[in-house]
PDB file of C-alpha atoms in Angstrom:
ATOM      1  CA  MET K   1       7.281 -11.743  10.015  1.00  0.00           C
ATOM      2  CA  LEU K   2       5.484  -8.633   8.844  1.00  0.00           C
ATOM      3  CA  ALA K   3       7.362  -8.609   5.543  1.00  0.00           C
ATOM      4  CA  THR K   4       6.538 -12.279   4.939  1.00  0.00           C
ATOM      5  CA  ARG K   5       2.833 -11.785   5.654  1.00  0.00           C
ATOM      6  CA  LEU K   6       2.684  -8.718   3.454  1.00  0.00           C
ATOM      7  CA  SER K   7       4.491 -10.401   0.571  1.00  0.00           C
ATOM      8  CA  LEU K   8       2.057 -13.295   0.769  1.00  0.00           C
ATOM      9  CA  SER K   9      -0.767 -10.817   0.885  1.00  0.00           C
ATOM     10  CA  PHE K  10       0.063  -8.920  -2.335  1.00  0.00           C
ATOM     11  CA  VAL K  11      -3.250  -9.954  -3.842  1.00  0.00           C
ATOM     12  CA  LEU K  12      -5.084  -8.602  -0.806  1.00  0.00           C
ATOM     13  CA  ALA K  13      -3.299  -5.286  -1.237  1.00  0.00           C
ATOM     14  CA  SER K  14      -4.502  -5.145  -4.824  1.00  0.00           C
ATOM     15  CA  LEU K  15      -7.991  -6.116  -3.752  1.00  0.00           C
ATOM     16  CA  ALA K  16      -7.981  -3.289  -1.245  1.00  0.00           C
ATOM     17  CA  ALA K  17      -7.211  -0.812  -3.965  1.00  0.00           C
ATOM     18  CA  VAL K  18      -9.940  -2.292  -6.194  1.00  0.00           C
ATOM     19  CA  ALA K  19     -12.559  -2.407  -3.476  1.00  0.00           C
ATOM     20  CA  TYR K  20     -12.187   1.251  -2.579  1.00  0.00           C
ATOM     21  CA  GLY K  21     -11.820   2.485  -6.136  1.00  0.00           C
ATOM     22  CA  ALA K  22     -14.456   0.393  -7.827  1.00  0.00           C
ATOM     23  CA  ALA K  23     -16.643   3.327  -8.746  1.00  0.00           C
ATOM     24  CA  THR K  24     -13.843   5.278 -10.431  1.00  0.00           C
ATOM     25  CA  GLY K  25     -11.617   2.574 -11.905  1.00  0.00           C
ATOM     26  CA  PRO K  26      -7.904   2.318 -11.101  1.00  0.00           C
ATOM     27  CA  LEU K  27      -6.770   4.587  -8.315  1.00  0.00           C
ATOM     28  CA  ASN K  28      -4.513   6.765 -10.452  1.00  0.00           C
ATOM     29  CA  VAL K  29      -3.475  10.331  -9.602  1.00  0.00           C
ATOM     30  CA  GLN K  30      -2.809  11.655 -13.085  1.00  0.00           C
ATOM     31  CA  THR K  31      -3.917  14.038 -15.789  1.00  0.00           C
ATOM     32  CA  ASN K  32      -5.940  12.880 -18.734  1.00  0.00           C
ATOM     33  CA  GLU K  33      -2.841  13.313 -20.917  1.00  0.00           C
ATOM     34  CA  ALA K  34      -0.735  11.233 -18.647  1.00  0.00           C
ATOM     35  CA  TYR K  35      -3.439   8.560 -18.490  1.00  0.00           C
ATOM     36  CA  ALA K  36      -3.635   8.389 -22.293  1.00  0.00           C
ATOM     37  CA  ALA K  37       0.143   8.207 -22.596  1.00  0.00           C
ATOM     38  CA  ASN K  38       0.497   5.458 -20.023  1.00  0.00           C
ATOM     39  CA  TYR K  39      -2.762   3.573 -20.566  1.00  0.00           C
ATOM     40  CA  ASP K  40      -1.001   0.230 -21.018  1.00  0.00           C
ATOM     41  CA  ASP K  41       1.566   0.720 -18.266  1.00  0.00           C
ATOM     42  CA  VAL K  42       1.366  -1.314 -15.079  1.00  0.00           C
ATOM     43  CA  LYS K  43       0.991   1.017 -12.142  1.00  0.00           C
ATOM     44  CA  VAL K  44       2.744   0.358  -8.837  1.00  0.00           C
ATOM     45  CA  PRO K  45       0.279  -0.497  -6.003  1.00  0.00           C
ATOM     46  CA  VAL K  46       0.953   1.758  -3.018  1.00  0.00           C
ATOM     47  CA  VAL K  47      -0.993   1.157   0.168  1.00  0.00           C
ATOM     48  CA  LEU K  48      -0.773   3.245   3.330  1.00  0.00           C
ATOM     49  CA  GLY K  49      -1.948   1.407   6.475  1.00  0.00           C
ATOM     50  CA  VAL K  50      -3.347   4.182   8.663  1.00  0.00           C
ATOM     51  CA  MET K  51      -5.818   5.466  11.233  1.00  0.00           C
ATOM     52  CA  SER K  52      -7.383   8.803  10.330  1.00  0.00           C
ATOM     53  CA  ARG K  53      -6.719  10.481  13.729  1.00  0.00           C
ATOM     54  CA  CYS K  54      -3.274   8.947  14.262  1.00  0.00           C
ATOM     55  CA  PRO K  55      -0.444  11.490  14.412  1.00  0.00           C
ATOM     56  CA  ASP K  56       1.848   9.004  12.646  1.00  0.00           C
ATOM     57  CA  ALA K  57      -0.651   8.706   9.788  1.00  0.00           C
ATOM     58  CA  VAL K  58      -0.975  12.471   9.437  1.00  0.00           C
ATOM     59  CA  LEU K  59       2.791  12.819   9.286  1.00  0.00           C
ATOM     60  CA  CYS K  60       3.135   9.938   6.845  1.00  0.00           C
ATOM     61  CA  GLU K  61       0.437  11.303   4.521  1.00  0.00           C
ATOM     62  CA  THR K  62       2.054  14.718   4.610  1.00  0.00           C
ATOM     63  CA  VAL K  63       5.375  13.216   3.500  1.00  0.00           C
ATOM     64  CA  PHE K  64       3.623  11.163   0.859  1.00  0.00           C
ATOM     65  CA  ASP K  65       1.924  14.212  -0.583  1.00  0.00           C
ATOM     66  CA  ARG K  66       5.294  15.194  -2.016  1.00  0.00           C
ATOM     67  CA  VAL K  67       5.696  11.667  -3.366  1.00  0.00           C
ATOM     68  CA  VAL K  68       2.312  11.786  -5.120  1.00  0.00           C
ATOM     69  CA  GLU K  69       3.269  15.074  -6.775  1.00  0.00           C
ATOM     70  CA  ARG K  70       6.202  13.350  -8.508  1.00  0.00           C
ATOM     71  CA  VAL K  71       4.934   9.859  -9.392  1.00  0.00           C
ATOM     72  CA  ALA K  72       1.167  10.322  -9.585  1.00  0.00           C
ATOM     73  CA  ASP K  73       0.879   8.701 -12.998  1.00  0.00           C
ATOM     74  CA  LYS K  74       2.874   5.619 -11.951  1.00  0.00           C
ATOM     75  CA  ILE K  75       0.967   4.476  -8.835  1.00  0.00           C
ATOM     76  CA  ASP K  76      -2.315   2.982  -7.747  1.00  0.00           C
ATOM     77  CA  LEU K  77      -2.763   4.626  -4.364  1.00  0.00           C
ATOM     78  CA  SER K  78      -5.054   3.423  -1.601  1.00  0.00           C
ATOM     79  CA  LEU K  79      -5.527   3.542   2.164  1.00  0.00           C
ATOM     80  CA  THR K  80      -6.340   0.631   4.403  1.00  0.00           C
ATOM     81  CA  PHE K  81      -7.514   1.214   7.980  1.00  0.00           C
ATOM     82  CA  ILE K  82      -6.426  -0.291  11.284  1.00  0.00           C
ATOM     83  CA  GLY K  83      -9.057  -1.181  13.850  1.00  0.00           C
ATOM     84  CA  LYS K  84     -10.598  -4.076  15.752  1.00  0.00           C
ATOM     85  CA  PRO K  85     -13.844  -5.788  14.691  1.00  0.00           C
ATOM     86  CA  ASN K  86     -16.366  -5.383  17.498  1.00  0.00           C
ATOM     87  CA  VAL K  87     -19.884  -6.643  16.964  1.00  0.00           C
ATOM     88  CA  SER K  88     -21.041  -4.837  20.113  1.00  0.00           C
ATOM     89  CA  GLU K  89     -19.964  -1.431  18.840  1.00  0.00           C
ATOM     90  CA  PRO K  90     -23.325   0.101  17.916  1.00  0.00           C
ATOM     91  CA  ASP K  91     -22.448   2.512  15.112  1.00  0.00           C
ATOM     92  CA  PHE K  92     -19.474   1.024  13.253  1.00  0.00           C
ATOM     93  CA  GLY K  93     -19.017  -2.593  14.336  1.00  0.00           C
ATOM     94  CA  VAL K  94     -15.378  -1.657  14.755  1.00  0.00           C
ATOM     95  CA  THR K  95     -13.357  -0.220  17.623  1.00  0.00           C
ATOM     96  CA  CYS K  96     -10.984   2.523  16.490  1.00  0.00           C
ATOM     97  CA  MET K  97      -7.944   3.393  18.642  1.00  0.00           C
ATOM     98  CA  HIS K  98      -8.667   7.098  18.785  1.00  0.00           C
ATOM     99  CA  GLY K  99     -12.403   6.706  19.415  1.00  0.00           C
ATOM    100  CA  PRO K 100     -15.665   6.742  17.401  1.00  0.00           C
ATOM    101  CA  GLU K 101     -14.711  10.021  15.730  1.00  0.00           C
ATOM    102  CA  GLU K 102     -11.782   8.259  14.145  1.00  0.00           C
ATOM    103  CA  CYS K 103     -14.117   5.541  12.830  1.00  0.00           C
ATOM    104  CA  ALA K 104     -16.222   8.310  11.303  1.00  0.00           C
ATOM    105  CA  GLY K 105     -13.106   9.877   9.782  1.00  0.00           C
ATOM    106  CA  ASN K 106     -12.098   6.561   8.360  1.00  0.00           C
ATOM    107  CA  VAL K 107     -15.527   6.228   6.753  1.00  0.00           C
ATOM    108  CA  HIS K 108     -15.310   9.741   5.282  1.00  0.00           C
ATOM    109  CA  GLU K 109     -12.035   8.868   3.654  1.00  0.00           C
ATOM    110  CA  LEU K 110     -13.107   5.426   2.430  1.00  0.00           C
ATOM    111  CA  CYS K 111     -16.223   6.842   0.778  1.00  0.00           C
ATOM    112  CA  ALA K 112     -14.165   9.578  -0.879  1.00  0.00           C
ATOM    113  CA  ILE K 113     -11.746   6.944  -2.132  1.00  0.00           C
ATOM    114  CA  LYS K 114     -14.581   4.883  -3.606  1.00  0.00           C
ATOM    115  CA  TYR K 115     -16.473   7.649  -5.341  1.00  0.00           C
ATOM    116  CA  ALA K 116     -14.036  10.467  -6.136  1.00  0.00           C
ATOM    117  CA  PRO K 117     -11.090  10.584  -8.552  1.00  0.00           C
ATOM    118  CA  THR K 118      -7.819  10.038  -6.814  1.00  0.00           C
ATOM    119  CA  GLN K 119      -6.611  13.604  -7.053  1.00  0.00           C
ATOM    120  CA  ARG K 120      -9.870  14.683  -5.404  1.00  0.00           C
ATOM    121  CA  TRP K 121      -9.922  12.164  -2.583  1.00  0.00           C
ATOM    122  CA  TRP K 122      -6.235  12.677  -1.823  1.00  0.00           C
ATOM    123  CA  SER K 123      -6.827  16.450  -1.610  1.00  0.00           C
ATOM    124  CA  PHE K 124      -9.790  15.728   0.674  1.00  0.00           C
ATOM    125  CA  VAL K 125      -7.583  13.670   3.032  1.00  0.00           C
ATOM    126  CA  GLN K 126      -4.963  16.404   3.054  1.00  0.00           C
ATOM    127  CA  CYS K 127      -7.629  18.938   3.957  1.00  0.00           C
ATOM    128  CA  LEU K 128      -8.883  16.829   6.840  1.00  0.00           C
ATOM    129  CA  ASN K 129      -5.318  16.553   8.138  1.00  0.00           C
ATOM    130  CA  PHE K 130      -4.772  20.262   7.818  1.00  0.00           C
ATOM    131  CA  LYS K 131      -7.842  20.942   9.973  1.00  0.00           C
ATOM    132  CA  GLY K 132      -6.168  19.054  12.809  1.00  0.00           C
ATOM    133  CA  ARG K 133      -6.497  15.544  14.226  1.00  0.00           C
ATOM    134  CA  SER K 134      -9.115  16.603  16.780  1.00  0.00           C
ATOM    135  CA  GLU K 135     -11.353  17.790  13.958  1.00  0.00           C
ATOM    136  CA  ILE K 136     -11.159  14.661  11.833  1.00  0.00           C
ATOM    137  CA  GLY K 137     -14.395  12.667  11.898  1.00  0.00           C
ATOM    138  CA  LYS K 138     -16.631  15.616  12.716  1.00  0.00           C
ATOM    139  CA  PRO K 139     -19.468  16.162  10.256  1.00  0.00           C
ATOM    140  CA  GLU K 140     -18.676  19.840   9.797  1.00  0.00           C
ATOM    141  CA  THR K 141     -15.024  19.073   8.976  1.00  0.00           C
ATOM    142  CA  ALA K 142     -15.934  16.548   6.304  1.00  0.00           C
ATOM    143  CA  LEU K 143     -18.493  18.887   4.759  1.00  0.00           C
ATOM    144  CA  GLN K 144     -16.092  21.835   4.817  1.00  0.00           C
ATOM    145  CA  CYS K 145     -13.289  19.858   3.238  1.00  0.00           C
ATOM    146  CA  ALA K 146     -15.612  18.496   0.616  1.00  0.00           C
ATOM    147  CA  LYS K 147     -16.471  22.075  -0.337  1.00  0.00           C
ATOM    148  CA  THR K 148     -12.848  23.221  -0.200  1.00  0.00           C
ATOM    149  CA  THR K 149     -11.633  20.425  -2.459  1.00  0.00           C
ATOM    150  CA  GLU K 150     -14.674  20.624  -4.776  1.00  0.00           C
ATOM    151  CA  LEU K 151     -15.756  17.101  -3.886  1.00  0.00           C
ATOM    152  CA  ASP K 152     -19.483  16.902  -4.710  1.00  0.00           C
ATOM    153  CA  TRP K 153     -20.756  15.510  -1.413  1.00  0.00           C
ATOM    154  CA  GLU K 154     -24.404  15.270  -2.436  1.00  0.00           C
ATOM    155  CA  ASN K 155     -24.223  14.008  -5.998  1.00  0.00           C
ATOM    156  CA  SER K 156     -21.005  11.998  -6.323  1.00  0.00           C
ATOM    157  CA  GLY K 157     -22.034   9.156  -4.080  1.00  0.00           C
ATOM    158  CA  VAL K 158     -19.665  10.160  -1.277  1.00  0.00           C
ATOM    159  CA  GLY K 159     -22.405  11.690   0.861  1.00  0.00           C
ATOM    160  CA  ALA K 160     -24.814   8.800   0.409  1.00  0.00           C
ATOM    161  CA  CYS K 161     -21.980   6.434   1.333  1.00  0.00           C
ATOM    162  CA  ALA K 162     -20.797   8.305   4.454  1.00  0.00           C
ATOM    163  CA  GLY K 163     -24.112   9.923   5.426  1.00  0.00           C
ATOM    164  CA  LEU K 164     -25.378  13.079   3.806  1.00  0.00           C
ATOM    165  CA  ASP K 165     -25.259  14.771   7.188  1.00  0.00           C
ATOM    166  CA  GLY K 166     -21.536  14.015   7.419  1.00  0.00           C
ATOM    167  CA  SER K 167     -21.981  11.697  10.364  1.00  0.00           C
ATOM    168  CA  GLY K 168     -19.836   8.949   8.866  1.00  0.00           C
ATOM    169  CA  LYS K 169     -22.524   6.435   9.790  1.00  0.00           C
ATOM    170  CA  GLY K 170     -23.888   5.723   6.352  1.00  0.00           C
ATOM    171  CA  GLU K 171     -24.644   2.043   5.822  1.00  0.00           C
ATOM    172  CA  GLU K 172     -22.277   1.654   2.894  1.00  0.00           C
ATOM    173  CA  GLY K 173     -19.494   3.533   4.565  1.00  0.00           C
ATOM    174  CA  VAL K 174     -19.692   1.424   7.713  1.00  0.00           C
ATOM    175  CA  ARG K 175     -19.495  -1.680   5.585  1.00  0.00           C
ATOM    176  CA  LEU K 176     -16.439  -0.327   3.787  1.00  0.00           C
ATOM    177  CA  LEU K 177     -14.803   0.334   7.136  1.00  0.00           C
ATOM    178  CA  GLN K 178     -15.465  -3.209   8.376  1.00  0.00           C
ATOM    179  CA  GLU K 179     -14.106  -4.615   5.104  1.00  0.00           C
ATOM    180  CA  SER K 180     -11.016  -2.381   5.262  1.00  0.00           C
ATOM    181  CA  VAL K 181     -10.248  -3.447   8.827  1.00  0.00           C
ATOM    182  CA  ALA K 182     -10.536  -7.101   7.779  1.00  0.00           C
ATOM    183  CA  VAL K 183      -8.207  -6.603   4.819  1.00  0.00           C
ATOM    184  CA  THR K 184      -5.678  -4.760   7.008  1.00  0.00           C
ATOM    185  CA  GLN K 185      -5.606  -7.625   9.431  1.00  0.00           C
ATOM    186  CA  GLU K 186      -5.165 -10.132   6.605  1.00  0.00           C
ATOM    187  CA  MET K 187      -2.250  -8.084   5.298  1.00  0.00           C
ATOM    188  CA  GLY K 188      -0.613  -8.228   8.723  1.00  0.00           C
ATOM    189  CA  ILE K 189      -0.498  -4.449   9.089  1.00  0.00           C
ATOM    190  CA  GLU K 190      -0.489  -3.478  12.785  1.00  0.00           C
ATOM    191  CA  LYS K 191       1.187  -0.077  12.888  1.00  0.00           C
ATOM    192  CA  SER K 192      -0.065   3.259  11.581  1.00  0.00           C
ATOM    193  CA  CYS K 193       1.511   4.346   9.357  1.00  0.00           C
ATOM    194  CA  THR K 194       2.807   1.358   7.355  1.00  0.00           C
ATOM    195  CA  VAL K 195       3.955   2.046   3.789  1.00  0.00           C
ATOM    196  CA  VAL K 196       3.524  -0.842   1.370  1.00  0.00           C
ATOM    197  CA  ILE K 197       4.925  -0.595  -2.162  1.00  0.00           C
ATOM    198  CA  ASN K 198       4.006  -3.361  -4.612  1.00  0.00           C
ATOM    199  CA  GLY K 199       3.038  -5.719  -1.791  1.00  0.00           C
ATOM    200  CA  LYS K 200       6.185  -5.183   0.270  1.00  0.00           C
ATOM    201  CA  PRO K 201       6.392  -3.190   3.537  1.00  0.00           C
ATOM    202  CA  VAL K 202       9.112  -0.600   3.012  1.00  0.00           C
ATOM    203  CA  CYS K 203       8.684   1.669   6.020  1.00  0.00           C
ATOM    204  CA  ILE K 204       6.762   2.253   9.231  1.00  0.00           C
ATOM    205  CA  HIS K 205       6.246   5.461  11.226  1.00  0.00           C
ATOM    206  CA  ASP K 206       5.311   4.601  14.817  1.00  0.00           C
ATOM    207  CA  GLY K 207       6.608   7.437  16.958  1.00  0.00           C
ATOM    208  CA  THR K 208       9.656   7.484  14.699  1.00  0.00           C
ATOM    209  CA  TRP K 209      10.632   5.971  11.381  1.00  0.00           C
ATOM    210  CA  LYS K 210      11.330   2.233  11.626  1.00  0.00           C
ATOM    211  CA  GLU K 211      12.228  -0.641   9.293  1.00  0.00           C
ATOM    212  CA  CYS K 212      12.971   1.796   6.467  1.00  0.00           C
ATOM    213  CA  GLU K 213      15.862   0.129   4.678  1.00  0.00           C
ATOM    214  CA  GLY K 214      15.388   2.242   1.552  1.00  0.00           C
ATOM    215  CA  GLY K 215      15.024   5.508   3.538  1.00  0.00           C
ATOM    216  CA  HIS K 216      11.973   7.540   4.578  1.00  0.00           C
ATOM    217  CA  ALA K 217      12.346  10.895   2.835  1.00  0.00           C
ATOM    218  CA  PRO K 218      10.073  11.658  -0.157  1.00  0.00           C
ATOM    219  CA  LYS K 219      12.994  11.143  -2.538  1.00  0.00           C
ATOM    220  CA  ASP K 220      13.507   7.646  -1.092  1.00  0.00           C
ATOM    221  CA  PHE K 221       9.910   6.571  -1.643  1.00  0.00           C
ATOM    222  CA  ILE K 222       9.981   8.110  -5.126  1.00  0.00           C
ATOM    223  CA  LYS K 223      13.131   6.125  -5.939  1.00  0.00           C
ATOM    224  CA  GLN K 224      11.576   2.863  -4.729  1.00  0.00           C
ATOM    225  CA  ILE K 225       8.408   3.513  -6.752  1.00  0.00           C
ATOM    226  CA  GLU K 226      10.390   4.406  -9.867  1.00  0.00           C
ATOM    227  CA  GLU K 227      12.402   1.176  -9.567  1.00  0.00           C
ATOM    228  CA  GLU K 228       9.253  -0.924  -9.130  1.00  0.00           C
ATOM    229  CA  TYR K 229       7.584   0.865 -12.029  1.00  0.00           C
ATOM    230  CA  GLU K 230      10.523   0.093 -14.323  1.00  0.00           C
ATOM    231  CA  ARG K 231      10.613  -3.490 -13.166  1.00  0.00           C
ATOM    232  CA  LEU K 232       6.875  -3.985 -13.724  1.00  0.00           C
ATOM    233  CA  ASN K 233       7.050  -2.458 -17.217  1.00  0.00           C
ATOM    234  CA  GLN K 234      10.195  -4.065 -18.535  1.00  0.00           C
ATOM    235  CA  SER K 235       9.924  -5.209 -22.139  1.00  0.00           C
ATOM    236  CA  GLU K 236       9.899  -8.962 -22.458  1.00  0.00           C
TER     237      GLU K 236
END
């Protein structure tokens, strides 16, 4: 059922990537040289369905860091967040499984995705994870990681989006979170972390790796991405 819903929701996956990368164009992790060389290539959409304080998401993003190193110039990478819409929630309008701090962490990451180049926002996410799950969503953690990864919090748009004080309660960021949760539900993603490659769920980590027919090691994800890239860019 999950695979069917996700296949039917390929367009939504693409929209998720566009929505959170609108300010910076396609979500490509690549050098200027690689971008110039592959300008006309079709990149493989890769979406990770996550929750910022979820241990499965942290593990999954750590594994995927090695994937990004190898196929950065062949993917459009994005995150989509799991939560429950809740109009009575005063700060975010969303209930996050690991508490309001997770909602704030989600906002930090969404704003970075929207306003920073992919290499920068991905490094920012990795920094947050390195600080520890209990620190994600705290203003000081976001501000420290912005400094560590040279993400210009005040002038890039990230801070205005998430809250210049690092609270994660900026109006734009909260709206991005609500939109992301809605997209995640439409895609049928229920487990953090769910790996979606070109609109197809290929693996889930929920306590352990599940439904990973193609494997769950970095080399396995790299192979699947390489195959999709070749398929998408076959000469007619």
